[in-house]
Amino acid sequence: MTSETGRIEAFSDGIFSIAATLLVLELKPPAASLPFWQGIAAQWPGYASFLLSFLFIGIMWISHHRLFSHIRRSDDALLGSNLLLLLGVVWIPYPTSLMAQAVGTPRFRDAAIFYNGSYLALALLFNLLLFTCVWRGLVDRDYSGVGNIVRQYVAGPALYLLCLAITWWNVPLSLAINGAIALSFLLSPDATPKCRANEGKSAR
Amino acid sequence: MTSETGRIEAFSDGIFSIAATLLVLELKPPAASLPFWQGIAAQWPGYASFLLSFLFIGIMWISHHRLFSHIRRSDDALLGSNLLLLLGVVWIPYPTSLMAQAVGTPRFRDAAIFYNGSYLALALLFNLLLFTCVWRGLVDRDYSGVGNIVRQYVAGPALYLLCLAITWWNVPLSLAINGAIALSFLLSPDATPKCRANEGKSAR
Amino acid sequence: MTSETGRIEAFSDGIFSIAATLLVLELKPPAASLPFWQGIAAQWPGYASFLLSFLFIGIMWISHHRLFSHIRRSDDALLGSNLLLLLGVVWIPYPTSLMAQAVGTPRFRDAAIFYNGSYLALALLFNLLLFTCVWRGLVDRDYSGVGNIVRQYVAGPALYLLCLAITWWNVPLSLAINGAIALSFLLSPDATPKCRANEGKSAR
Amino acid sequence: MTSETGRIEAFSDGIFSIAATLLVLELKPPAASLPFWQGIAAQWPGYASFLLSFLFIGIMWISHHRLFSHIRRSDDALLGSNLLLLLGVVWIPYPTSLMAQAVGTPRFRDAAIFYNGSYLALALLFNLLLFTCVWRGLVDRDYSGVGNIVRQYVAGPALYLLCLAITWWNVPLSLAINGAIALSFLLSPDATPKCRANEGKSAR
């Protein structure tokens, strides 16, 4: 194996891609009693739920990919904390589907609390993984960008906690903030276009 | 990792293979009230839907594989546009299953519009991915065949738009054209038997 | 990428592993009206169907793995014939589940014909893949064992045709023969314990 | 391929990750007749079942990963015994879901016997795989830690047999012991933090 972490990444990729794909099974054909396009339109919470889940899981995969491109060794603590993170990834479709069903019902706030709370838990699991890597010295020592990753990760739980607090005040705003946080993680922590820019430089 | 795009391909392979396999879950046993072979025959729209979805997703995987064999670096824009393409891939089983249910009903035209429209969107997402690669300079500079890939990709949205327009005039013809477009993508853009012909030449 | 066929194998591995796993979703809890162990026992056709599907798909994966360990290049014809084979692999859970439901009903013979016929089709698709590789010259030229693989593969359709013919005479015997054919494919065509024995020798 | 066992690991990773993810499909939305949080709370056996299955399968994957990091060659016997182990992995979600449904019913003891018995079978399959590797000489000869792995694996069936026997006496205690055994397998057999400690030493 060229990389000691290769098989951990392969297992993680499998989990991420299955979790991202499963929600398409929840998309049901529109009710036969409605005209076709009206039936399609009535299903929008299901489509929105599918879209959100897919993008969130995709963005989490990108974060995971970026972090692992700097991990050089694996140990038992990494295996354990990565497993807990993957548990969180697989969990996400469930609160998303609960929220899709609660749109337009009196349960909307409760479902959004459950949903935003799940993201807070996931942000904490990402931090657990990162600090395991730093604490055990598994990260590439040459890599000067670890500080950038740490800053981006540490901000996560704080932002999702704020998002959770806003849910009691304004549910749609809290969901919009949740989406905005995810999009902010799409940007590389190095704030450069290349995702492995630093490594590229040191190799030249 | 031997290739900088290796893990992007692994994640994409997972998504493609799950999306290709999921529709077998939609195949239901024939009704117990019919004689066995008559029940099997009555399920033909389900079988056709499974066959089409599988082949389309397989052909899209081949296109994706061909494109990535010429991508040498990855960056944030590639990660993002690849994620959008994968979203389109995972979506395809849904319009396919809607169309399978609409065969022989007054909803056939509407379902075909939804189906052909989804393919048009997917062709646009493939172009977004290709132009991201060209614009960011991620493609192998030695590769003379980029022009061939660009020509094949650019033709996609035009052909699917034509196909969508024909749906209002003749639904079965539009579906036949849709299938023919997919088969045309099975042929290598280089019109040579080897899928990585250029690399093969340079290695000799 | 170290091997030109690496990503074809990754996509195929994804399809094989999902197809092998999906049937566990068909296992239903035993009826609550029966005592626990009696309910478990009454589900035996479901368990047998799950076991058979898993082992058949696993053995097909082993055959695929053995063949690909001797393929050195890929081309469009290989991509196409591999895709058709994967279509057959994903199809297998469906006739298996039909047969599980037909146990002990008058439909048992018809379901077994459908089942054995599906295996005949799959054996033909395996031959299509092998002859594509030989015809296009994609197989390792140093490998003296190609003749052994060809002999094993060519026997497949003949044996499954016999198996299909026996179904009209004796259904349980035909199913036993079907299982025996699969187990015979578990043995390496080289009739040596090491699956890549030949390559091992040439490397020394 | 850099490693002769690379594709066996890829297929196994696919099976492990799908089996780990499938149970999220069993999580149903809480009953609409209950207040939201009360409905969530009433689903605890489903959540516990999902959590247990995921962690057990994850820990089995870690064990499999550790064993394969010391396997240098593959042969027919390895392919066959690995396939039997994967069959056991895919089976686990079924007894777990039966037990989740039996919580608080008179079937609890019977379901726990079925569940603990399945783990005993799986521990035996892990031993079959290990002894196949040792017997056929497939394990890294330099690796001094084989004795540690053998000790950990041999203890498995004995512990799960004890666990099964306790089920007749005290069901919750047997389940707690089952969980404790799994956690003990999370620790590396070398009792060192690095999972590939030996290889690390020889590389220095």
PDB file of C-alpha atoms in Angstrom, chain C residues 103-181:
ATOM      1  CA  VAL C 103     -40.720 -22.673  -2.833  1.00  0.00           C
ATOM      2  CA  GLY C 104     -43.618 -25.018  -2.025  1.00  0.00           C
ATOM      3  CA  THR C 105     -45.999 -23.426  -4.567  1.00  0.00           C
ATOM      4  CA  PRO C 106     -47.048 -24.641  -8.050  1.00  0.00           C
ATOM      5  CA  ARG C 107     -44.803 -21.878  -9.468  1.00  0.00           C
ATOM      6  CA  PHE C 108     -41.637 -23.601  -8.259  1.00  0.00           C
ATOM      7  CA  ARG C 109     -40.699 -25.077 -11.693  1.00  0.00           C
ATOM      8  CA  ASP C 110     -41.360 -21.824 -13.588  1.00  0.00           C
ATOM      9  CA  ALA C 111     -39.324 -19.816 -11.068  1.00  0.00           C
ATOM     10  CA  ALA C 112     -36.461 -22.337 -11.316  1.00  0.00           C
ATOM     11  CA  ILE C 113     -36.514 -22.040 -15.125  1.00  0.00           C
ATOM     12  CA  PHE C 114     -36.276 -18.246 -14.780  1.00  0.00           C
ATOM     13  CA  TYR C 115     -33.471 -18.673 -12.230  1.00  0.00           C
ATOM     14  CA  ASN C 116     -31.396 -21.228 -14.146  1.00  0.00           C
ATOM     15  CA  GLY C 117     -31.967 -19.255 -17.367  1.00  0.00           C
ATOM     16  CA  SER C 118     -30.568 -16.129 -15.684  1.00  0.00           C
ATOM     17  CA  TYR C 119     -27.392 -18.047 -14.780  1.00  0.00           C
ATOM     18  CA  LEU C 120     -27.065 -19.253 -18.382  1.00  0.00           C
ATOM     19  CA  ALA C 121     -27.271 -15.626 -19.554  1.00  0.00           C
ATOM     20  CA  LEU C 122     -24.645 -14.607 -16.994  1.00  0.00           C
ATOM     21  CA  ALA C 123     -22.290 -17.393 -18.112  1.00  0.00           C
ATOM     22  CA  LEU C 124     -22.635 -16.082 -21.677  1.00  0.00           C
ATOM     23  CA  LEU C 125     -21.794 -12.534 -20.501  1.00  0.00           C
ATOM     24  CA  PHE C 126     -18.668 -13.845 -18.746  1.00  0.00           C
ATOM     25  CA  ASN C 127     -17.614 -15.463 -22.030  1.00  0.00           C
ATOM     26  CA  LEU C 128     -18.300 -12.224 -23.901  1.00  0.00           C
ATOM     27  CA  LEU C 129     -15.943 -10.417 -21.496  1.00  0.00           C
ATOM     28  CA  LEU C 130     -13.224 -13.076 -21.801  1.00  0.00           C
ATOM     29  CA  PHE C 131     -13.362 -13.202 -25.595  1.00  0.00           C
ATOM     30  CA  THR C 132     -13.302  -9.396 -25.770  1.00  0.00           C
ATOM     31  CA  CYS C 133     -10.060  -9.483 -23.760  1.00  0.00           C
ATOM     32  CA  VAL C 134      -8.509 -12.217 -25.923  1.00  0.00           C
ATOM     33  CA  TRP C 135      -9.711 -10.746 -29.228  1.00  0.00           C
ATOM     34  CA  ARG C 136      -8.432  -7.231 -28.436  1.00  0.00           C
ATOM     35  CA  GLY C 137      -5.150  -8.565 -27.051  1.00  0.00           C
ATOM     36  CA  LEU C 138      -5.657  -7.043 -23.604  1.00  0.00           C
ATOM     37  CA  VAL C 139      -4.446 -10.088 -21.669  1.00  0.00           C
ATOM     38  CA  ASP C 140      -0.954 -10.420 -20.283  1.00  0.00           C
ATOM     39  CA  ARG C 141       1.058 -12.040 -23.114  1.00  0.00           C
ATOM     40  CA  ASP C 142       3.419 -13.822 -20.716  1.00  0.00           C
ATOM     41  CA  TYR C 143       0.586 -15.648 -19.059  1.00  0.00           C
ATOM     42  CA  SER C 144       0.481 -19.309 -20.088  1.00  0.00           C
ATOM     43  CA  GLY C 145      -2.676 -19.976 -18.086  1.00  0.00           C
ATOM     44  CA  VAL C 146      -5.071 -18.162 -20.466  1.00  0.00           C
ATOM     45  CA  GLY C 147      -5.903 -21.528 -21.998  1.00  0.00           C
ATOM     46  CA  ASN C 148      -7.005 -22.798 -18.571  1.00  0.00           C
ATOM     47  CA  ILE C 149      -9.276 -19.789 -18.020  1.00  0.00           C
ATOM     48  CA  VAL C 150     -10.748 -20.194 -21.520  1.00  0.00           C
ATOM     49  CA  ARG C 151     -11.476 -23.912 -20.873  1.00  0.00           C
ATOM     50  CA  GLN C 152     -13.205 -23.114 -17.560  1.00  0.00           C
ATOM     51  CA  TYR C 153     -15.277 -20.268 -19.033  1.00  0.00           C
ATOM     52  CA  VAL C 154     -16.358 -22.153 -22.168  1.00  0.00           C
ATOM     53  CA  ALA C 155     -17.645 -25.014 -20.023  1.00  0.00           C
ATOM     54  CA  GLY C 156     -19.926 -22.580 -18.132  1.00  0.00           C
ATOM     55  CA  PRO C 157     -22.713 -22.031 -20.720  1.00  0.00           C
ATOM     56  CA  ALA C 158     -22.737 -25.763 -21.625  1.00  0.00           C
ATOM     57  CA  LEU C 159     -23.158 -26.755 -17.966  1.00  0.00           C
ATOM     58  CA  TYR C 160     -25.857 -24.138 -17.258  1.00  0.00           C
ATOM     59  CA  LEU C 161     -27.725 -25.193 -20.435  1.00  0.00           C
ATOM     60  CA  LEU C 162     -27.742 -28.782 -19.146  1.00  0.00           C
ATOM     61  CA  CYS C 163     -28.893 -27.469 -15.758  1.00  0.00           C
ATOM     62  CA  LEU C 164     -31.730 -25.548 -17.429  1.00  0.00           C
ATOM     63  CA  ALA C 165     -32.812 -28.643 -19.399  1.00  0.00           C
ATOM     64  CA  ILE C 166     -32.903 -30.751 -16.207  1.00  0.00           C
ATOM     65  CA  THR C 167     -35.326 -28.216 -14.625  1.00  0.00           C
ATOM     66  CA  TRP C 168     -38.204 -29.650 -16.710  1.00  0.00           C
ATOM     67  CA  TRP C 169     -37.409 -33.117 -15.356  1.00  0.00           C
ATOM     68  CA  ASN C 170     -36.384 -32.530 -11.707  1.00  0.00           C
ATOM     69  CA  VAL C 171     -36.323 -29.059 -10.112  1.00  0.00           C
ATOM     70  CA  PRO C 172     -34.366 -29.783  -6.888  1.00  0.00           C
ATOM     71  CA  LEU C 173     -31.721 -31.718  -8.858  1.00  0.00           C
ATOM     72  CA  SER C 174     -31.300 -28.777 -11.268  1.00  0.00           C
ATOM     73  CA  LEU C 175     -30.764 -26.392  -8.336  1.00  0.00           C
ATOM     74  CA  ALA C 176     -28.213 -28.741  -6.762  1.00  0.00           C
ATOM     75  CA  ILE C 177     -26.328 -28.903 -10.083  1.00  0.00           C
ATOM     76  CA  ASN C 178     -26.456 -25.094 -10.326  1.00  0.00           C
ATOM     77  CA  GLY C 179     -24.812 -24.855  -6.890  1.00  0.00           C
ATOM     78  CA  ALA C 180     -22.203 -27.463  -7.812  1.00  0.00           C
ATOM     79  CA  ILE C 181     -21.249 -25.503 -10.953  1.00  0.00           C
TER      80      ILE C 181
END
